[in-house]
GROMACS .gro file of N, CA and C in nm:
model
  354
    1ASP      N    1  14.634  13.619  11.392
    1ASP     CA    2  14.629  13.544  11.296
    1ASP      C    3  14.474  13.526  11.252
    2ILE      N    4  14.450  13.562  11.108
    2ILE     CA    5  14.358  13.532  11.020
    2ILE      C    6  14.363  13.435  10.919
    3ARG      N    7  14.258  13.339  10.950
    3ARG     CA    8  14.271  13.254  10.811
    3ARG      C    9  14.092  13.229  10.781
    4ARG      N   10  14.102  13.216  10.634
    4ARG     CA   11  13.977  13.192  10.582
    4ARG      C   12  13.969  13.053  10.600
    5ILE      N   13  13.844  12.971  10.644
    5ILE     CA   14  13.849  12.851  10.653
    5ILE      C   15  13.736  12.769  10.541
    6GLY      N   16  13.667  12.860  10.492
    6GLY     CA   17  13.555  12.802  10.395
    6GLY      C   18  13.509  12.937  10.336
    7ALA      N   19  13.415  12.917  10.212
    7ALA     CA   20  13.366  13.000  10.155
    7ALA      C   21  13.222  13.003  10.160
    8ILE      N   22  13.151  13.100  10.115
    8ILE     CA   23  12.989  13.139  10.151
    8ILE      C   24  12.953  13.145  10.027
    9LYS      N   25  12.874  13.095   9.969
    9LYS     CA   26  12.802  13.082   9.850
    9LYS      C   27  12.649  13.120   9.841
   10LYS      N   28  12.638  13.172   9.753
   10LYS     CA   29  12.480  13.175   9.719
   10LYS      C   30  12.472  13.127   9.572
   11GLY      N   31  12.434  12.999   9.565
   11GLY     CA   32  12.424  12.938   9.420
   11GLY      C   33  12.569  12.905   9.375
   12ASP      N   34  12.598  12.953   9.279
   12ASP     CA   35  12.743  12.948   9.246
   12ASP      C   36  12.831  13.046   9.271
   13GLU      N   37  12.789  13.127   9.299
   13GLU     CA   38  12.865  13.258   9.335
   13GLU      C   39  12.903  13.263   9.469
   14ILE      N   40  13.067  13.320   9.486
   14ILE     CA   41  13.083  13.309   9.632
   14ILE      C   42  13.057  13.448   9.666
   15VAL      N   43  12.981  13.483   9.790
   15VAL     CA   44  12.956  13.612   9.850
   15VAL      C   45  13.029  13.662   9.976
   16GLY      N   46  13.091  13.546  10.013
   16GLY     CA   47  13.163  13.601  10.149
   16GLY      C   48  13.270  13.491  10.175
   17ASN      N   49  13.347  13.511  10.332
   17ASN     CA   50  13.434  13.387  10.364
   17ASN      C   51  13.399  13.351  10.507
   18GLU      N   52  13.392  13.210  10.550
   18GLU     CA   53  13.401  13.208  10.690
   18GLU      C   54  13.534  13.243  10.729
   19THR      N   55  13.568  13.253  10.863
   19THR     CA   56  13.689  13.331  10.871
   19THR      C   57  13.724  13.266  11.022
   20LYS      N   58  13.814  13.276  11.060
   20LYS     CA   59  13.889  13.202  11.197
   20LYS      C   60  13.997  13.288  11.222
   21VAL      N   61  13.981  13.404  11.360
   21VAL     CA   62  14.088  13.475  11.409
   21VAL      C   63  14.129  13.423  11.494
   22LYS      N   64  14.261  13.403  11.545
   22LYS     CA   65  14.340  13.383  11.667
   22LYS      C   66  14.412  13.510  11.724
   23VAL      N   67  14.388  13.526  11.821
   23VAL     CA   68  14.423  13.673  11.904
   23VAL      C   69  14.546  13.613  11.991
   24VAL      N   70  14.697  13.637  11.949
   24VAL     CA   71  14.776  13.567  11.994
   24VAL      C   72  14.843  13.649  12.108
   25LYS      N   73  14.831  13.759  12.116
   25LYS     CA   74  14.878  13.892  12.234
   25LYS      C   75  14.755  13.989  12.237
   26ASN      N   76  14.749  13.979  12.372
   26ASN     CA   77  14.623  14.087  12.413
   26ASN      C   78  14.643  14.145  12.584
   27LYS      N   79  14.627  14.248  12.566
   27LYS     CA   80  14.682  14.336  12.715
   27LYS      C   81  14.539  14.312  12.782
   28VAL      N   82  14.405  14.303  12.737
   28VAL     CA   83  14.303  14.287  12.821
   28VAL      C   84  14.239  14.161  12.839
   29SER      N   85  14.282  14.067  12.790
   29SER     CA   86  14.203  13.917  12.795
   29SER      C   87  14.324  13.827  12.776
   30PRO      N   88  14.289  13.667  12.808
   30PRO     CA   89  14.413  13.603  12.792
   30PRO      C   90  14.430  13.556  12.630
   31PRO      N   91  14.531  13.565  12.640
   31PRO     CA   92  14.571  13.513  12.471
   31PRO      C   93  14.529  13.371  12.427
   32PHE      N   94  14.576  13.382  12.301
   32PHE     CA   95  14.536  13.229  12.236
   32PHE      C   96  14.379  13.196  12.218
   33LYS      N   97  14.314  13.308  12.217
   33LYS     CA   98  14.167  13.290  12.201
   33LYS      C   99  14.109  13.271  12.061
   34GLU      N  100  14.015  13.216  12.019
   34GLU     CA  101  13.966  13.230  11.873
   34GLU      C  102  13.836  13.225  11.855
   35ALA      N  103  13.805  13.299  11.749
   35ALA     CA  104  13.661  13.344  11.706
   35ALA      C  105  13.650  13.302  11.563
   36TYR      N  106  13.511  13.291  11.550
   36TYR     CA  107  13.485  13.219  11.419
   36TYR      C  108  13.344  13.300  11.401
   37PHE      N  109  13.351  13.368  11.237
   37PHE     CA  110  13.246  13.453  11.206
   37PHE      C  111  13.273  13.468  11.027
   38ASP      N  112  13.148  13.508  10.984
   38ASP     CA  113  13.139  13.490  10.848
   38ASP      C  114  13.144  13.673  10.806
   39ILE      N  115  13.222  13.677  10.687
   39ILE     CA  116  13.260  13.837  10.640
   39ILE      C  117  13.170  13.774  10.479
   40LEU      N  118  13.092  13.888  10.478
   40LEU     CA  119  13.029  13.901  10.381
   40LEU      C  120  13.068  14.019  10.253
   41TYR      N  121  13.123  13.999  10.144
   41TYR     CA  122  13.177  14.084  10.071
   41TYR      C  123  13.089  14.211  10.016
   42GLY      N  124  13.125  14.334  10.054
   42GLY     CA  125  13.042  14.475  10.027
   42GLY      C  126  12.981  14.488  10.170
   43GLN      N  127  12.959  14.401  10.266
   43GLN     CA  128  12.889  14.424  10.396
   43GLN      C  129  12.981  14.413  10.514
   44GLY      N  130  13.076  14.315  10.532
   44GLY     CA  131  13.185  14.287  10.627
   44GLY      C  132  13.128  14.178  10.722
   45ILE      N  133  13.142  14.191  10.855
   45ILE     CA  134  13.091  14.084  10.918
   45ILE      C  135  12.954  14.062  10.945
   46SER      N  136  12.888  13.942  10.940
   46SER     CA  137  12.764  13.924  10.901
   46SER      C  138  12.680  13.939  11.060
   47ARG      N  139  12.615  14.056  11.109
   47ARG     CA  140  12.536  14.061  11.237
   47ARG      C  141  12.452  13.955  11.227
   48GLU      N  142  12.349  13.910  11.127
   48GLU     CA  143  12.271  13.829  11.163
   48GLU      C  144  12.299  13.697  11.141
   49GLY      N  145  12.425  13.684  11.064
   49GLY     CA  146  12.465  13.513  11.102
   49GLY      C  147  12.532  13.539  11.267
   50GLU      N  148  12.607  13.612  11.327
   50GLU     CA  149  12.625  13.607  11.447
   50GLU      C  150  12.485  13.596  11.545
   51ILE      N  151  12.406  13.651  11.510
   51ILE     CA  152  12.261  13.657  11.568
   51ILE      C  153  12.222  13.474  11.602
   52ILE      N  154  12.209  13.442  11.460
   52ILE     CA  155  12.180  13.312  11.456
   52ILE      C  156  12.253  13.210  11.519
   53GLU      N  157  12.390  13.230  11.505
   53GLU     CA  158  12.518  13.139  11.577
   53GLU      C  159  12.496  13.154  11.727
   54LEU      N  160  12.513  13.246  11.768
   54LEU     CA  161  12.497  13.293  11.928
   54LEU      C  162  12.346  13.232  11.978
   55GLY      N  163  12.230  13.260  11.856
   55GLY     CA  164  12.112  13.214  11.948
   55GLY      C  165  12.074  13.057  11.935
   56VAL      N  166  12.154  12.981  11.840
   56VAL     CA  167  12.154  12.836  11.851
   56VAL      C  168  12.253  12.784  11.975
   57ALA      N  169  12.367  12.877  12.028
   57ALA     CA  170  12.469  12.804  12.143
   57ALA      C  171  12.375  12.853  12.244
   58HIS      N  172  12.291  12.965  12.250
   58HIS     CA  173  12.236  12.971  12.394
   58HIS      C  174  12.099  12.887  12.382
   59LYS      N  175  12.042  12.822  12.303
   59LYS     CA  176  11.914  12.739  12.278
   59LYS      C  177  11.818  12.831  12.267
   60LEU      N  178  11.830  12.968  12.199
   60LEU     CA  179  11.709  13.059  12.197
   60LEU      C  180  11.682  13.050  12.032
   61VAL      N  181  11.786  12.979  11.927
   61VAL     CA  182  11.696  12.957  11.829
   61VAL      C  183  11.727  12.793  11.793
   62ASP      N  184  11.644  12.710  11.767
   62ASP     CA  185  11.644  12.574  11.768
   62ASP      C  186  11.704  12.542  11.609
   63LYS      N  187  11.771  12.414  11.576
   63LYS     CA  188  11.840  12.387  11.474
   63LYS      C  189  11.798  12.256  11.483
   64SER      N  190  11.737  12.207  11.353
   64SER     CA  191  11.706  12.067  11.363
   64SER      C  192  11.749  12.039  11.182
   65GLY      N  193  11.848  11.963  11.184
   65GLY     CA  194  11.924  11.946  11.045
   65GLY      C  195  11.952  12.084  10.995
   66ALA      N  196  11.917  12.132  10.884
   66ALA     CA  197  11.944  12.228  10.809
   66ALA      C  198  11.858  12.346  10.871
   67TRP      N  199  11.741  12.321  10.884
   67TRP     CA  200  11.632  12.425  10.950
   67TRP      C  201  11.656  12.471  11.078
   68TYR      N  202  11.665  12.619  11.052
   68TYR     CA  203  11.656  12.706  11.219
   68TYR      C  204  11.517  12.754  11.224
   69ALA      N  205  11.470  12.763  11.348
   69ALA     CA  206  11.328  12.805  11.373
   69ALA      C  207  11.360  12.872  11.511
   70TYR      N  208  11.270  12.965  11.525
   70TYR     CA  209  11.246  13.060  11.649
   70TYR      C  210  11.114  13.050  11.682
   71ASN      N  211  11.088  13.023  11.809
   71ASN     CA  212  10.965  13.015  11.893
   71ASN      C  213  10.872  12.943  11.789
   72GLY      N  214  10.922  12.817  11.761
   72GLY     CA  215  10.826  12.731  11.687
   72GLY      C  216  10.823  12.739  11.549
   73GLU      N  217  10.858  12.857  11.507
   73GLU     CA  218  10.812  12.875  11.352
   73GLU      C  219  10.965  12.882  11.285
   74LYS      N  220  10.958  12.819  11.153
   74LYS     CA  221  11.083  12.806  11.100
   74LYS      C  222  11.099  12.930  11.037
   75ILE      N  223  11.235  12.958  11.050
   75ILE     CA  224  11.302  13.112  10.976
   75ILE      C  225  11.378  13.064  10.837
   76GLY      N  226  11.428  12.939  10.817
   76GLY     CA  227  11.509  12.931  10.671
   76GLY      C  228  11.582  12.794  10.706
   77GLN      N  229  11.551  12.747  10.582
   77GLN     CA  230  11.646  12.607  10.547
   77GLN      C  231  11.810  12.643  10.516
   78GLY      N  232  11.884  12.601  10.629
   78GLY     CA  233  12.016  12.682  10.580
   78GLY      C  234  12.055  12.808  10.659
   79LYS      N  235  12.158  12.822  10.681
   79LYS     CA  236  12.219  12.938  10.743
   79LYS      C  237  12.175  13.077  10.663
   80ASP      N  238  12.223  13.033  10.496
   80ASP     CA  239  12.184  13.151  10.438
   80ASP      C  240  12.022  13.212  10.419
   81ASN      N  241  11.962  13.124  10.420
   81ASN     CA  242  11.798  13.151  10.441
   81ASN      C  243  11.773  13.205  10.567
   82ALA      N  244  11.805  13.157  10.667
   82ALA     CA  245  11.764  13.182  10.771
   82ALA      C  246  11.848  13.370  10.824
   83ARG      N  247  11.966  13.389  10.741
   83ARG     CA  248  12.002  13.534  10.754
   83ARG      C  249  11.947  13.619  10.696
   84GLU      N  250  11.892  13.585  10.569
   84GLU     CA  251  11.779  13.666  10.479
   84GLU      C  252  11.677  13.693  10.545
   85TYR      N  253  11.623  13.596  10.614
   85TYR     CA  254  11.486  13.596  10.709
   85TYR      C  255  11.501  13.704  10.802
   86LEU      N  256  11.618  13.714  10.881
   86LEU     CA  257  11.673  13.795  10.991
   86LEU      C  258  11.671  13.973  10.915
   87LYS      N  259  11.726  13.953  10.819
   87LYS     CA  260  11.719  14.077  10.710
   87LYS      C  261  11.571  14.157  10.681
   88GLU      N  262  11.515  14.056  10.656
   88GLU     CA  263  11.359  14.108  10.615
   88GLU      C  264  11.263  14.132  10.710
   89HIS      N  265  11.306  14.083  10.854
   89HIS     CA  266  11.258  14.086  10.972
   89HIS      C  267  11.323  14.156  11.081
   90PRO      N  268  11.382  14.263  11.076
   90PRO     CA  269  11.466  14.328  11.171
   90PRO      C  270  11.413  14.325  11.326
   91GLU      N  271  11.247  14.316  11.349
   91GLU     CA  272  11.228  14.307  11.452
   91GLU      C  273  11.246  14.191  11.531
   92ILE      N  274  11.230  14.075  11.450
   92ILE     CA  275  11.290  13.929  11.480
   92ILE      C  276  11.418  13.928  11.552
   93ALA      N  277  11.519  13.984  11.435
   93ALA     CA  278  11.641  13.992  11.478
   93ALA      C  279  11.658  14.031  11.603
   94ALA      N  280  11.602  14.200  11.642
   94ALA     CA  281  11.632  14.240  11.733
   94ALA      C  282  11.564  14.155  11.879
   95GLU      N  283  11.470  14.082  11.875
   95GLU     CA  284  11.437  14.042  11.983
   95GLU      C  285  11.530  13.907  11.986
   96ILE      N  286  11.573  13.851  11.912
   96ILE     CA  287  11.674  13.751  11.942
   96ILE      C  288  11.794  13.788  11.994
   97GLU      N  289  11.857  13.890  11.934
   97GLU     CA  290  11.971  13.967  11.997
   97GLU      C  291  11.973  13.998  12.136
   98ALA      N  292  11.828  14.092  12.188
   98ALA     CA  293  11.789  14.098  12.339
   98ALA      C  294  11.828  14.003  12.385
   99LYS      N  295  11.783  13.894  12.364
   99LYS     CA  296  11.782  13.774  12.449
   99LYS      C  297  11.900  13.715  12.463
  100VAL      N  298  11.991  13.719  12.358
  100VAL     CA  299  12.133  13.664  12.352
  100VAL      C  300  12.196  13.767  12.440
  101ARG      N  301  12.182  13.876  12.413
  101ARG     CA  302  12.262  13.993  12.526
  101ARG      C  303  12.232  13.950  12.658
  102THR      N  304  12.089  13.941  12.715
  102THR     CA  305  12.048  13.887  12.845
  102THR      C  306  12.127  13.782  12.884
  103ALA      N  307  12.118  13.697  12.799
  103ALA     CA  308  12.164  13.522  12.840
  103ALA      C  309  12.325  13.531  12.865
  104VAL      N  310  12.414  13.617  12.799
  104VAL     CA  311  12.568  13.653  12.830
  104VAL      C  312  12.586  13.770  12.905
  105GLY      N  313  12.483  13.797  12.976
  105GLY     CA  314  12.521  13.936  13.067
  105GLY      C  315  12.524  14.053  12.999
  106VAL      N  316  12.534  14.064  12.876
  106VAL     CA  317  12.564  14.211  12.822
  106VAL      C  318  12.455  14.301  12.784
  107ASN      N  319  12.449  14.443  12.829
  107ASN     CA  320  12.347  14.517  12.806
  107ASN      C  321  12.362  14.586  12.691
  108ASN      N  322  12.252  14.620  12.607
  108ASN     CA  323  12.239  14.676  12.469
  108ASN      C  324  12.289  14.786  12.467
  109PRO      N  325  12.416  14.851  12.431
  109PRO     CA  326  12.476  14.979  12.433
  109PRO      C  327  12.399  15.077  12.361
  110MET      N  328  12.328  15.051  12.267
  110MET     CA  329  12.268  15.160  12.200
  110MET      C  330  12.133  15.191  12.284
  111ALA      N  331  12.069  15.091  12.351
  111ALA     CA  332  11.950  15.119  12.440
  111ALA      C  333  12.017  15.207  12.591
  112ALA      N  334  12.138  15.201  12.621
  112ALA     CA  335  12.221  15.272  12.696
  112ALA      C  336  12.231  15.432  12.649
  113GLU      N  337  12.258  15.420  12.564
  113GLU     CA  338  12.292  15.572  12.450
  113GLU      C  339  12.150  15.626  12.460
  114ASP      N  340  12.064  15.573  12.442
  114ASP     CA  341  11.914  15.612  12.411
  114ASP      C  342  11.899  15.693  12.576
  115GLU      N  343  11.884  15.610  12.684
  115GLU     CA  344  11.835  15.647  12.802
  115GLU      C  345  11.970  15.762  12.857
  116ALA      N  346  12.066  15.747  12.856
  116ALA     CA  347  12.164  15.879  12.857
  116ALA      C  348  12.133  16.013  12.796
  117GLY      N  349  12.120  15.998  12.654
  117GLY     CA  350  12.085  16.120  12.593
  117GLY      C  351  11.955  16.164  12.631
  118ALA      N  352  11.827  16.122  12.678
  118ALA     CA  353  11.699  16.141  12.678
  118ALA      C  354  11.709  16.233  12.802
   0.00000   0.00000   0.00000
């Protein structure tokens, strides 16, 4: 079950959808789990948006009102501005992603492939 729960706007223009997915039947995990993510038109699922959300959930990114901050430095007012900041600074996005992966106990698959191929 896939539902659009909101629109992502940049000014007056709609640039994507906030989406809720409910997995009803699944052979590899419990059924009826829900996932929420942003889909941006022409881009797909927003990786930077997920990094921000997971960073906030694991207390790696601070959220104070509409402001997002990482290591005491403000990275944007609102999720859209924080997403743009991470696009412009991929090294910070990679650092937050690595910390999120460590927090949830998932290794970086790209690093594992690099080590195996070398």
